[in-house]
Amino acid sequence: MNVITKSEQETIKFGEKFGKTLKGGEVVLLIGDLGAGKTTFVKGVAKGLGITRVVNSPTFVLMKIYEIRNKEYRIKKLVHIDTYRGLEIGDLENIGAVEYFKRQDCVSFVEWGESLEEYLKKEKITFQKIVIRNINENEREFSF
Amino acid sequence: MYEPVNLPYISKIRYNQSMKKQMTILAIESSCDETAAAVLVAPCSMIHDPGHSFSILSNCVSSQVQIHAKYGGVIPEVAARLHIEKILPMIQLALKQAKKKMSEIDYIAVTGGPGLMSSLMIGTETAKTLALVLNKPLIRINHIEGHLLSITEKLEFPAVGLVVSGGHTQIILVKDYLKYKLIGETRDDAAGEAFDKVAKILGLGYPGGPAIAIAAEKAESGQSLAGVDIKLPRPMLDKAGFEMSFSGLKTSVLYKWNELVKRLAPKDLDKAKNLMAYEFQKAVVEVLVGKTVLAASEFKAKTIVLGGGVSANKFLRSEMLRVVAERLPNVKVLMPEIKMAGDNAAMIAQAAYFHVLKKDFFSPVKLKPDPGWELVH
């Protein structure tokens, strides 16, 4: 399926819609260039999950975890990971990221996640890929 | 100035009854890619007027930046290994330079977060062990608080702090020592991160901050290239509130640069690269200064305080001074010395001092690092 967004706001809206469909346990690999809108998309997802805290780039700390306080939700945590610096699975294990992939009360979004595909397949962890393509400065195409 | 209301009651009794004239704090910092230790001495009798008579006896930092440069950023596994190698030598060096014995240390302070989990753990485990073995109180310090208190001058309240580094871009209202409120932060990339990523786009190397500053200096202000538009947006600057955003700026650079690469001759491209670095640095600094000054004016701040790695940026420092002098002439701007801007342990020791006064200690058995610890929320 392809979705085209025409602005940052539309990307957030789309993320929000996507966030509302999550059931828990999802692992989503976000694939796209610098400036594609990966963090912007996750911002929308967080909104869809009812997270009010500012969601900003995890590049520096590699992983940010947002608690979902609404007791009626099955999903308790949004895990936002960034492997921009060419991190490998050993690094992710090191920071405790991998543990979240198997939890049904968490949803994980991995920016620059293409390097994890092989590992996730081997570990039989179900995941989905979202490829974001820059059409021009504002427009983005989401394929998944 | 004697303000009994603000005095931590317990510490008053503690130090008035104590025969000791000085307290000695050993601080450890290992949140990212610098392994650091420092020794600070503060007179116990200055509790009525804290904040300007402690002295840093040593401030030792072992930076891993050269090693991480080849990866274009910090690799946690590598960072942790290097921390393990360096932490005890750094502590030893800090004690030696301070001419202190381990037995003369009264308090152990350590960064408890935010940062990289595997890096933080080396510092916290070391500090916990020392505190337990020496039977000394342990103080857990938030890294951001360390940056906020990395200046040696006394703060006048309310103060507005701008903490700006590779991982953080926050504007914090400081109502008093240890009383913080987050009033604005980046919605996406930290300023330092934007510097790193733009440096990567322009092929200027890592770390991006100094690389961009050097390239920007080569481009004289007002210089231009015929037919080349390098004007970048000033994100959020004209909007109310104190939120900032640097991700869009990075995207703008990416598009402008890709287009220039396609059509410019190599000689012009070099020139354009410097111009782009100049314009990018200017855009970031204008947003940082604009939002900080706006916050200072709205909260009637008496002091503006800077901290974090990006606060070493010369252009940020000079612009902050210039704009504040022009628009808020009564506000004092405090900036850390360059060596105190990046990660170091002296700032952790300084922050710890105020926690000691409040007797805010942490059990060495229970302390766990928290990579996402928010100072203010």
Short mmCIF file of C-alpha atoms in Angstrom, two decimals:
data_model
loop_
_atom_site.label_atom_id
_atom_site.label_comp_id
_atom_site.label_asym_id
_atom_site.label_seq_id
_atom_site.Cartn_x
_atom_site.Cartn_y
_atom_site.Cartn_z
CA MET A 1 0.00 0.00 0.00
CA ASN A 2 1.20 3.50 -0.79
CA VAL A 3 0.29 6.71 0.98
CA ILE A 4 1.48 10.15 -0.06
CA THR A 5 1.69 12.99 2.43
CA LYS A 6 2.11 16.55 1.28
CA SER A 7 3.49 18.17 4.42
CA GLU A 8 4.95 17.51 7.86
CA GLN A 9 1.47 17.96 9.34
CA GLU A 10 0.06 15.33 7.01
CA THR A 11 2.85 12.92 7.96
CA ILE A 12 1.96 13.43 11.63
CA LYS A 13 -1.74 12.85 10.84
CA PHE A 14 -0.89 9.68 8.96
CA GLY A 15 1.29 8.48 11.84
CA GLU A 16 -1.52 9.21 14.26
CA LYS A 17 -3.92 7.10 12.20
CA PHE A 18 -1.35 4.32 12.04
CA GLY A 19 -0.80 4.55 15.80
CA LYS A 20 -4.48 4.02 16.45
CA THR A 21 -4.45 0.71 14.60
CA LEU A 22 -1.66 -0.78 16.74
CA LYS A 23 -2.55 -3.72 18.95
CA GLY A 24 0.68 -4.29 20.88
CA GLY A 25 3.80 -6.29 20.09
CA GLU A 26 4.40 -4.65 16.72
CA VAL A 27 7.94 -4.03 15.55
CA VAL A 28 8.12 -1.50 12.74
CA LEU A 29 11.26 -0.80 10.74
CA LEU A 30 11.31 2.69 9.25
CA ILE A 31 13.44 2.96 6.15
CA GLY A 32 14.22 6.28 4.53
CA ASP A 33 16.95 8.86 3.99
CA LEU A 34 18.06 11.69 6.23
CA GLY A 35 15.13 14.10 6.39
CA ALA A 36 12.57 11.56 5.14
CA GLY A 37 10.32 12.16 8.14
CA LYS A 38 10.90 9.03 10.21
CA THR A 39 10.85 10.88 13.51
CA THR A 40 7.92 12.99 12.32
CA PHE A 41 5.98 9.81 11.59
CA VAL A 42 6.70 8.41 15.06
CA LYS A 43 5.58 11.72 16.52
CA GLY A 44 2.19 11.04 14.92
CA VAL A 45 2.15 7.44 16.16
CA ALA A 46 2.74 8.71 19.70
CA LYS A 47 -0.14 11.11 19.31
CA GLY A 48 -2.34 8.24 18.15
CA LEU A 49 -1.36 6.29 21.26
CA GLY A 50 -2.34 9.20 23.47
CA ILE A 51 1.21 10.21 24.42
CA THR A 52 1.37 13.90 25.17
CA ARG A 53 5.09 14.17 25.87
CA VAL A 54 7.32 15.67 23.20
CA VAL A 55 8.66 12.93 20.97
CA ASN A 56 12.01 14.01 19.59
CA SER A 57 14.94 12.41 17.85
CA PRO A 58 16.47 9.37 19.56
CA THR A 59 19.67 9.57 17.49
CA PHE A 60 21.81 10.64 20.41
CA VAL A 61 20.53 8.34 23.14
CA LEU A 62 19.66 5.59 20.60
CA MET A 63 16.45 4.65 22.35
CA LYS A 64 13.65 6.60 23.94
CA ILE A 65 10.78 5.01 25.78
CA TYR A 66 7.42 6.67 26.22
CA GLU A 67 5.01 5.36 28.82
CA ILE A 68 1.34 5.14 27.98
CA ARG A 69 -0.53 5.95 31.14
CA ASN A 70 -4.08 5.23 29.97
CA LYS A 71 -5.00 2.05 31.87
CA GLU A 72 -7.52 0.96 29.26
CA TYR A 73 -4.79 0.61 26.66
CA ARG A 74 -3.14 -2.72 26.18
CA ILE A 75 -0.01 -1.01 24.93
CA LYS A 76 2.05 0.32 27.82
CA LYS A 77 5.16 1.59 26.08
CA LEU A 78 6.22 3.13 22.81
CA VAL A 79 9.84 2.27 22.09
CA HIS A 80 11.60 4.59 19.64
CA ILE A 81 14.99 3.38 18.43
CA ASP A 82 17.48 4.89 16.02
CA THR A 83 20.33 2.96 14.45
CA TYR A 84 21.51 5.90 12.36
CA ARG A 85 25.10 5.42 13.46
CA GLY A 86 25.28 1.97 12.00
CA LEU A 87 24.51 0.20 15.24
CA GLU A 88 24.39 -3.51 15.19
CA ILE A 89 22.29 -5.98 17.03
CA GLY A 90 24.95 -6.37 19.74
CA ASP A 91 24.69 -2.65 20.45
CA LEU A 92 20.92 -2.87 20.68
CA GLU A 93 21.21 -5.79 23.08
CA ASN A 94 23.62 -3.70 25.09
CA ILE A 95 21.18 -0.87 25.59
CA GLY A 96 18.36 -3.32 26.34
CA ALA A 97 16.41 -2.52 23.18
CA VAL A 98 15.98 -6.07 21.97
CA GLU A 99 13.99 -7.10 25.06
CA TYR A 100 11.16 -4.83 23.98
CA PHE A 101 10.73 -6.50 20.60
CA LYS A 102 9.21 -9.57 22.20
CA ARG A 103 6.84 -7.80 24.55
CA GLN A 104 3.16 -7.71 23.69
CA ASP A 105 2.57 -4.57 25.76
CA CYS A 106 5.11 -2.55 23.75
CA VAL A 107 5.28 -1.24 20.24
CA SER A 108 8.72 -0.58 18.75
CA PHE A 109 9.70 1.74 15.92
CA VAL A 110 13.23 1.46 14.60
CA GLU A 111 14.62 4.24 12.42
CA TRP A 112 17.23 3.07 9.89
CA GLY A 113 15.93 -0.37 10.75
CA GLU A 114 16.98 -2.18 7.56
CA SER A 115 20.03 -3.64 9.30
CA LEU A 116 17.80 -5.54 11.74
CA GLU A 117 15.80 -7.49 9.15
CA GLU A 118 18.02 -10.50 9.10
CA TYR A 119 18.23 -10.73 12.87
CA LEU A 120 14.48 -10.41 13.36
CA LYS A 121 13.85 -13.13 10.79
CA LYS A 122 16.31 -15.43 12.51
CA GLU A 123 14.73 -14.78 15.90
CA LYS A 124 11.25 -15.28 14.37
CA ILE A 125 10.12 -11.87 15.53
CA THR A 126 7.35 -10.56 13.30
CA PHE A 127 7.97 -7.10 11.96
CA GLN A 128 6.74 -4.77 9.29
CA LYS A 129 8.64 -2.39 7.09
CA ILE A 130 7.62 1.10 6.15
CA VAL A 131 9.68 2.64 3.38
CA ILE A 132 9.57 6.41 3.18
CA ARG A 133 10.63 8.04 -0.05
CA ASN A 134 11.37 11.74 -0.42
CA ILE A 135 9.42 12.99 -3.44
CA ASN A 136 10.49 16.60 -2.91
CA GLU A 137 11.18 18.87 0.04
CA ASN A 138 7.67 18.47 1.44
CA GLU A 139 6.07 15.40 -0.14
CA ARG A 140 6.73 11.90 1.10
CA GLU A 141 5.61 8.50 -0.13
CA PHE A 142 5.02 5.77 2.46
CA SER A 143 5.08 2.19 1.19
CA PHE A 144 4.27 -0.76 3.39
CA MET B 1 22.48 37.58 51.65
CA TYR B 2 20.89 35.61 54.46
CA GLU B 3 17.60 34.01 53.60
CA PRO B 4 16.62 31.57 56.31
CA VAL B 5 13.47 30.50 54.49
CA ASN B 6 15.43 29.04 51.62
CA LEU B 7 17.87 27.20 53.79
CA PRO B 8 17.80 23.47 53.88
CA TYR B 9 17.09 22.90 57.55
CA ILE B 10 18.97 19.69 58.00
CA SER B 11 22.18 20.79 56.38
CA LYS B 12 22.18 23.91 58.53
CA ILE B 13 22.27 21.83 61.68
CA ARG B 14 24.66 19.37 60.18
CA TYR B 15 27.27 21.86 59.21
CA ASN B 16 26.90 24.26 62.08
CA GLN B 17 27.52 21.42 64.45
CA SER B 18 30.26 19.93 62.40
CA MET B 19 33.86 20.72 63.18
CA LYS B 20 34.77 20.33 59.53
CA LYS B 21 35.48 23.51 57.66
CA GLN B 22 35.43 22.04 54.20
CA MET B 23 33.67 19.36 52.30
CA THR B 24 35.36 17.46 49.50
CA ILE B 25 33.32 15.97 46.67
CA LEU B 26 34.58 13.45 44.14
CA ALA B 27 32.42 13.44 41.01
CA ILE B 28 32.28 10.96 38.15
CA GLU B 29 30.73 11.47 34.72
CA SER B 30 30.46 8.83 32.00
CA SER B 31 27.11 9.43 30.34
CA CYS B 32 28.30 9.42 26.73
CA ASP B 33 31.81 9.42 25.30
CA GLU B 34 33.86 11.29 27.88
CA THR B 35 35.20 9.59 30.98
CA ALA B 36 35.59 12.26 33.61
CA ALA B 37 36.42 12.72 37.27
CA ALA B 38 36.76 15.88 39.35
CA VAL B 39 37.40 16.96 42.89
CA LEU B 40 35.67 19.98 44.35
CA VAL B 41 36.18 21.59 47.72
CA ALA B 42 33.59 23.84 49.27
CA PRO B 43 33.62 25.49 52.64
CA CYS B 44 30.86 24.07 54.81
CA SER B 45 30.28 27.44 56.41
CA MET B 46 29.13 29.08 53.19
CA ILE B 47 25.69 27.55 53.33
CA HIS B 48 24.10 30.92 53.87
CA ASP B 49 25.35 32.11 50.56
CA PRO B 50 25.92 29.16 48.32
CA GLY B 51 27.14 29.23 44.84
CA HIS B 52 30.29 31.25 44.48
CA SER B 53 33.06 30.16 46.72
CA PHE B 54 33.69 26.55 45.94
CA SER B 55 36.84 25.61 44.12
CA ILE B 56 37.48 22.93 41.56
CA LEU B 57 40.74 21.28 42.49
CA SER B 58 40.83 19.04 39.47
CA ASN B 59 38.76 18.40 36.36
CA CYS B 60 40.03 15.45 34.34
CA VAL B 61 38.42 14.36 31.10
CA SER B 62 39.39 11.54 28.79
CA SER B 63 37.61 12.01 25.51
CA GLN B 64 36.86 9.19 23.11
CA VAL B 65 35.82 11.55 20.33
CA GLN B 66 38.76 10.66 18.06
CA ILE B 67 37.85 7.00 18.24
CA HIS B 68 34.17 7.57 17.55
CA ALA B 69 34.95 10.00 14.75
CA LYS B 70 35.65 7.16 12.36
CA TYR B 71 32.13 5.82 12.96
CA GLY B 72 30.52 9.24 12.65
CA GLY B 73 29.06 8.97 16.12
CA VAL B 74 29.26 7.22 19.44
CA ILE B 75 29.08 3.43 19.35
CA PRO B 76 27.81 2.25 22.75
CA GLU B 77 29.78 -0.98 22.91
CA VAL B 78 33.03 0.83 22.10
CA ALA B 79 32.22 3.67 24.51
CA ALA B 80 31.56 1.28 27.39
CA ARG B 81 34.83 -0.58 26.86
CA LEU B 82 36.79 2.68 26.82
CA HIS B 83 35.01 3.92 29.95
CA ILE B 84 36.05 0.76 31.78
CA GLU B 85 39.63 1.32 30.72
CA LYS B 86 39.74 4.98 31.68
CA ILE B 87 37.56 5.39 34.73
CA LEU B 88 39.99 4.38 37.45
CA PRO B 89 42.97 6.22 35.88
CA MET B 90 40.78 9.34 35.65
CA ILE B 91 39.75 9.10 39.32
CA GLN B 92 43.35 8.55 40.31
CA LEU B 93 44.47 11.52 38.23
CA ALA B 94 41.74 13.76 39.63
CA LEU B 95 42.75 12.89 43.19
CA LYS B 96 46.44 13.37 42.40
CA GLN B 97 45.92 16.78 40.80
CA ALA B 98 43.71 17.81 43.71
CA LYS B 99 46.36 16.53 46.15
CA LYS B 100 43.70 14.57 47.97
CA LYS B 101 43.66 11.05 49.27
CA MET B 102 40.67 8.84 48.73
CA SER B 103 40.15 8.86 52.50
CA GLU B 104 39.72 12.65 52.43
CA ILE B 105 36.67 12.46 50.16
CA ASP B 106 33.40 13.27 51.97
CA TYR B 107 30.91 12.70 49.17
CA ILE B 108 30.75 10.74 45.93
CA ALA B 109 28.67 12.18 43.09
CA VAL B 110 27.83 10.54 39.80
CA THR B 111 25.80 11.20 36.68
CA GLY B 112 22.73 8.95 36.81
CA GLY B 113 21.32 9.92 33.40
CA PRO B 114 20.29 10.84 30.80
CA GLY B 115 22.77 9.20 28.47
CA LEU B 116 23.75 5.86 27.04
CA MET B 117 22.85 3.01 29.35
CA SER B 118 26.08 1.08 28.87
CA SER B 119 28.16 4.23 29.39
CA LEU B 120 26.24 5.41 32.44
CA MET B 121 26.60 2.03 34.07
CA ILE B 122 30.39 2.23 34.24
CA GLY B 123 30.25 5.52 36.13
CA THR B 124 27.42 4.57 38.44
CA GLU B 125 28.83 1.15 39.32
CA THR B 126 32.20 2.73 40.11
CA ALA B 127 30.61 5.45 42.24
CA LYS B 128 28.37 2.96 44.05
CA THR B 129 31.33 0.75 44.88
CA LEU B 130 33.38 3.69 46.16
CA ALA B 131 30.49 5.00 48.24
CA LEU B 132 29.88 1.59 49.74
CA VAL B 133 33.51 0.80 50.48
CA LEU B 134 34.37 4.27 51.81
CA ASN B 135 31.01 4.51 53.55
CA LYS B 136 30.34 7.95 52.14
CA PRO B 137 27.05 9.46 50.98
CA LEU B 138 26.30 9.05 47.29
CA ILE B 139 24.67 11.77 45.20
CA ARG B 140 22.96 11.06 41.91
CA ILE B 141 23.09 13.95 39.49
CA ASN B 142 21.09 14.58 36.36
CA HIS B 143 23.44 15.35 33.49
CA ILE B 144 21.31 18.31 32.37
CA GLU B 145 21.44 19.80 35.84
CA GLY B 146 25.22 19.50 35.65
CA HIS B 147 25.25 21.51 32.42
CA LEU B 148 22.93 24.13 33.94
CA LEU B 149 25.31 24.57 36.87
CA SER B 150 28.55 24.39 34.89
CA ILE B 151 29.20 28.09 35.47
CA THR B 152 31.13 29.16 38.54
CA GLU B 153 29.29 32.42 39.14
CA LYS B 154 26.31 32.63 41.42
CA LEU B 155 22.93 32.51 39.73
CA GLU B 156 20.38 35.20 40.40
CA PHE B 157 16.84 33.94 40.28
CA PRO B 158 14.73 33.53 38.36
CA ALA B 159 17.20 32.36 35.77
CA VAL B 160 16.60 30.97 32.31
CA GLY B 161 18.94 28.20 31.23
CA LEU B 162 19.69 27.04 27.70
CA VAL B 163 21.16 23.56 27.69
CA VAL B 164 22.27 22.71 24.21
CA SER B 165 24.29 19.68 23.22
CA GLY B 166 24.34 16.67 20.94
CA GLY B 167 21.46 15.05 22.76
CA HIS B 168 19.55 17.96 24.26
CA THR B 169 18.14 21.34 23.43
CA GLN B 170 16.11 22.63 26.33
CA ILE B 171 15.13 25.96 27.81
CA ILE B 172 14.71 25.60 31.54
CA LEU B 173 13.34 28.03 34.07
CA VAL B 174 15.46 27.90 37.22
CA LYS B 175 13.45 29.36 40.10
CA ASP B 176 16.11 28.47 42.63
CA TYR B 177 18.89 25.95 42.96
CA LEU B 178 17.29 22.52 42.40
CA LYS B 179 13.99 24.05 41.30
CA TYR B 180 13.65 23.55 37.59
CA LYS B 181 10.87 23.77 35.09
CA LEU B 182 11.13 22.82 31.44
CA ILE B 183 9.63 25.58 29.36
CA GLY B 184 10.76 24.65 25.88
CA GLU B 185 12.67 22.04 24.00
CA THR B 186 13.31 20.78 20.51
CA ARG B 187 10.43 18.99 18.88
CA ASP B 188 12.78 16.83 16.88
CA ASP B 189 16.58 16.93 16.56
CA ALA B 190 18.84 18.43 19.21
CA ALA B 191 20.91 21.37 17.95
CA GLY B 192 24.17 19.46 18.29
CA GLU B 193 22.66 16.54 16.42
CA ALA B 194 21.62 18.87 13.61
CA PHE B 195 25.21 20.15 13.48
CA ASP B 196 26.46 16.55 13.22
CA LYS B 197 23.97 15.59 10.52
CA VAL B 198 24.46 18.72 8.44
CA ALA B 199 28.24 18.28 8.70
CA LYS B 200 27.71 14.79 7.36
CA ILE B 201 25.56 16.05 4.46
CA LEU B 202 28.22 18.65 3.59
CA GLY B 203 31.05 16.12 4.03
CA LEU B 204 32.69 18.13 6.81
CA GLY B 205 33.33 15.28 9.23
CA TYR B 206 32.57 14.51 12.87
CA PRO B 207 32.00 16.04 15.38
CA GLY B 208 29.86 18.43 13.40
CA GLY B 209 29.87 21.44 15.71
CA PRO B 210 33.53 22.42 15.41
CA ALA B 211 33.61 21.30 11.74
CA ILE B 212 30.75 23.62 10.81
CA ALA B 213 32.16 26.48 12.88
CA ILE B 214 35.49 26.23 11.04
CA ALA B 215 33.84 26.11 7.61
CA ALA B 216 31.57 29.00 8.60
CA GLU B 217 34.56 31.12 9.57
CA LYS B 218 35.94 30.69 6.07
CA ALA B 219 32.81 32.21 4.61
CA GLU B 220 32.78 35.89 5.34
CA SER B 221 29.49 37.39 6.29
CA GLY B 222 27.71 38.89 3.34
CA GLN B 223 29.73 36.88 0.89
CA SER B 224 27.70 35.24 -1.83
CA LEU B 225 27.93 33.21 -4.98
CA ALA B 226 26.15 34.37 -8.10
CA GLY B 227 22.99 32.37 -8.71
CA VAL B 228 23.27 30.43 -5.48
CA ASP B 229 20.52 30.76 -2.92
CA ILE B 230 21.61 29.47 0.46
CA LYS B 231 19.00 31.20 2.57
CA LEU B 232 17.64 28.77 5.16
CA PRO B 233 14.49 29.06 7.26
CA ARG B 234 14.50 30.06 10.93
CA PRO B 235 12.20 27.32 12.26
CA MET B 236 9.62 28.34 14.89
CA LEU B 237 11.29 31.69 15.46
CA ASP B 238 8.22 33.72 14.56
CA LYS B 239 5.91 31.44 16.53
CA ALA B 240 4.86 32.07 20.12
CA GLY B 241 6.18 29.75 22.80
CA PHE B 242 9.59 28.23 23.39
CA GLU B 243 9.49 25.11 21.28
CA MET B 244 12.32 24.69 18.80
CA SER B 245 12.84 22.51 15.76
CA PHE B 246 15.99 21.70 13.81
CA SER B 247 15.01 18.72 11.72
CA GLY B 248 13.43 20.80 8.95
CA LEU B 249 16.56 22.90 8.76
CA LYS B 250 18.57 19.76 8.15
CA THR B 251 16.15 18.74 5.37
CA SER B 252 16.44 22.19 3.77
CA VAL B 253 20.22 21.92 3.77
CA LEU B 254 19.97 18.46 2.23
CA TYR B 255 17.80 19.65 -0.67
CA LYS B 256 19.74 22.82 -1.33
CA TRP B 257 23.06 20.99 -1.17
CA ASN B 258 22.02 18.11 -3.44
CA GLU B 259 20.90 20.62 -5.99
CA LEU B 260 24.18 22.59 -5.75
CA VAL B 261 26.26 19.44 -6.07
CA LYS B 262 24.54 18.75 -9.38
CA ARG B 263 25.23 22.11 -10.98
CA LEU B 264 28.30 23.76 -9.41
CA ALA B 265 31.93 23.43 -10.42
CA PRO B 266 34.17 21.95 -7.67
CA LYS B 267 35.78 25.31 -6.86
CA ASP B 268 32.42 27.02 -6.43
CA LEU B 269 31.10 24.04 -4.52
CA ASP B 270 33.78 24.46 -1.86
CA LYS B 271 32.82 28.08 -1.51
CA ALA B 272 29.14 27.16 -1.38
CA LYS B 273 29.86 24.59 1.29
CA ASN B 274 31.38 27.22 3.56
CA LEU B 275 28.51 29.59 2.87
CA MET B 276 26.01 26.87 3.66
CA ALA B 277 27.82 26.09 6.94
CA TYR B 278 27.75 29.79 7.79
CA GLU B 279 24.06 30.15 7.03
CA PHE B 280 23.18 26.96 8.89
CA GLN B 281 25.10 27.99 12.00
CA LYS B 282 23.47 31.41 11.84
CA ALA B 283 19.99 29.90 11.54
CA VAL B 284 20.50 27.60 14.53
CA VAL B 285 22.03 30.35 16.65
CA GLU B 286 19.29 32.84 15.79
CA VAL B 287 16.64 30.34 16.89
CA LEU B 288 18.48 29.43 20.11
CA VAL B 289 19.15 33.05 21.02
CA GLY B 290 15.70 34.24 19.97
CA LYS B 291 13.85 31.66 22.03
CA THR B 292 16.11 32.07 25.08
CA VAL B 293 15.76 35.85 25.07
CA LEU B 294 12.00 35.52 24.64
CA ALA B 295 11.87 33.19 27.65
CA ALA B 296 14.08 35.47 29.74
CA SER B 297 11.87 38.40 28.99
CA GLU B 298 8.61 36.55 29.65
CA PHE B 299 9.78 35.06 32.97
CA LYS B 300 11.56 38.27 34.01
CA ALA B 301 14.82 36.43 34.39
CA LYS B 302 17.74 38.09 36.09
CA THR B 303 20.24 35.69 34.63
CA ILE B 304 20.56 33.72 31.42
CA VAL B 305 22.79 30.71 31.78
CA LEU B 306 24.20 28.53 29.01
CA GLY B 307 25.46 24.97 29.19
CA GLY B 308 26.24 21.93 27.08
CA GLY B 309 28.67 21.17 24.28
CA VAL B 310 27.10 23.58 21.77
CA SER B 311 27.53 26.45 24.26
CA ALA B 312 31.21 26.32 23.28
CA ASN B 313 30.20 27.64 19.85
CA LYS B 314 31.79 31.08 19.52
CA PHE B 315 29.06 32.48 17.34
CA LEU B 316 26.36 31.39 19.79
CA ARG B 317 28.27 33.02 22.65
CA SER B 318 28.83 36.31 20.89
CA GLU B 319 25.28 36.51 19.52
CA MET B 320 23.79 35.74 22.94
CA LEU B 321 25.83 38.54 24.52
CA ARG B 322 25.02 40.96 21.72
CA VAL B 323 21.27 40.35 21.61
CA VAL B 324 20.82 40.29 25.39
CA ALA B 325 22.80 43.53 25.77
CA GLU B 326 20.55 45.10 23.16
CA ARG B 327 17.16 43.79 24.24
CA LEU B 328 17.51 42.93 27.93
CA PRO B 329 20.37 45.13 29.17
CA ASN B 330 19.71 44.30 32.84
CA VAL B 331 20.01 40.57 32.37
CA LYS B 332 23.34 38.96 33.11
CA VAL B 333 24.56 36.26 30.72
CA LEU B 334 26.61 33.48 32.27
CA MET B 335 28.48 31.07 30.06
CA PRO B 336 30.69 28.18 31.05
CA GLU B 337 34.37 28.27 30.27
CA ILE B 338 34.98 26.36 27.05
CA LYS B 339 36.43 23.39 28.93
CA MET B 340 33.31 23.28 31.13
CA ALA B 341 30.90 23.37 28.17
CA GLY B 342 31.42 19.80 27.02
CA ASP B 343 30.83 16.84 29.29
CA ASN B 344 32.96 16.96 32.42
CA ALA B 345 32.79 15.93 36.05
CA ALA B 346 33.42 19.35 37.64
CA MET B 347 29.91 20.41 36.66
CA ILE B 348 28.57 17.23 38.28
CA ALA B 349 30.50 18.09 41.45
CA GLN B 350 29.11 21.64 41.42
CA ALA B 351 25.55 20.39 41.04
CA ALA B 352 26.21 17.79 43.75
CA TYR B 353 27.20 20.50 46.17
CA PHE B 354 23.65 21.87 46.19
CA HIS B 355 22.28 18.38 46.73
CA VAL B 356 24.65 17.86 49.66
CA LEU B 357 23.21 20.99 51.26
CA LYS B 358 19.76 19.41 50.96
CA LYS B 359 21.10 16.08 52.16
CA ASP B 360 19.72 14.55 49.00
CA PHE B 361 21.59 11.26 49.06
CA PHE B 362 20.99 8.03 47.23
CA SER B 363 21.46 4.49 48.46
CA PRO B 364 24.50 2.96 46.75
CA VAL B 365 22.74 -0.38 46.64
CA LYS B 366 19.66 0.98 44.94
CA LEU B 367 21.08 3.44 42.44
CA LYS B 368 20.43 2.47 38.84
CA PRO B 369 21.24 4.62 35.85
CA ASP B 370 18.27 5.98 33.94
CA PRO B 371 19.10 6.67 30.27
CA GLY B 372 15.93 8.73 29.80
CA TRP B 373 15.91 10.61 33.10
CA GLU B 374 14.15 13.93 32.61
CA LEU B 375 15.34 16.66 34.94
CA VAL B 376 12.12 18.49 34.47
CA HIS B 377 8.96 17.27 33.00
#
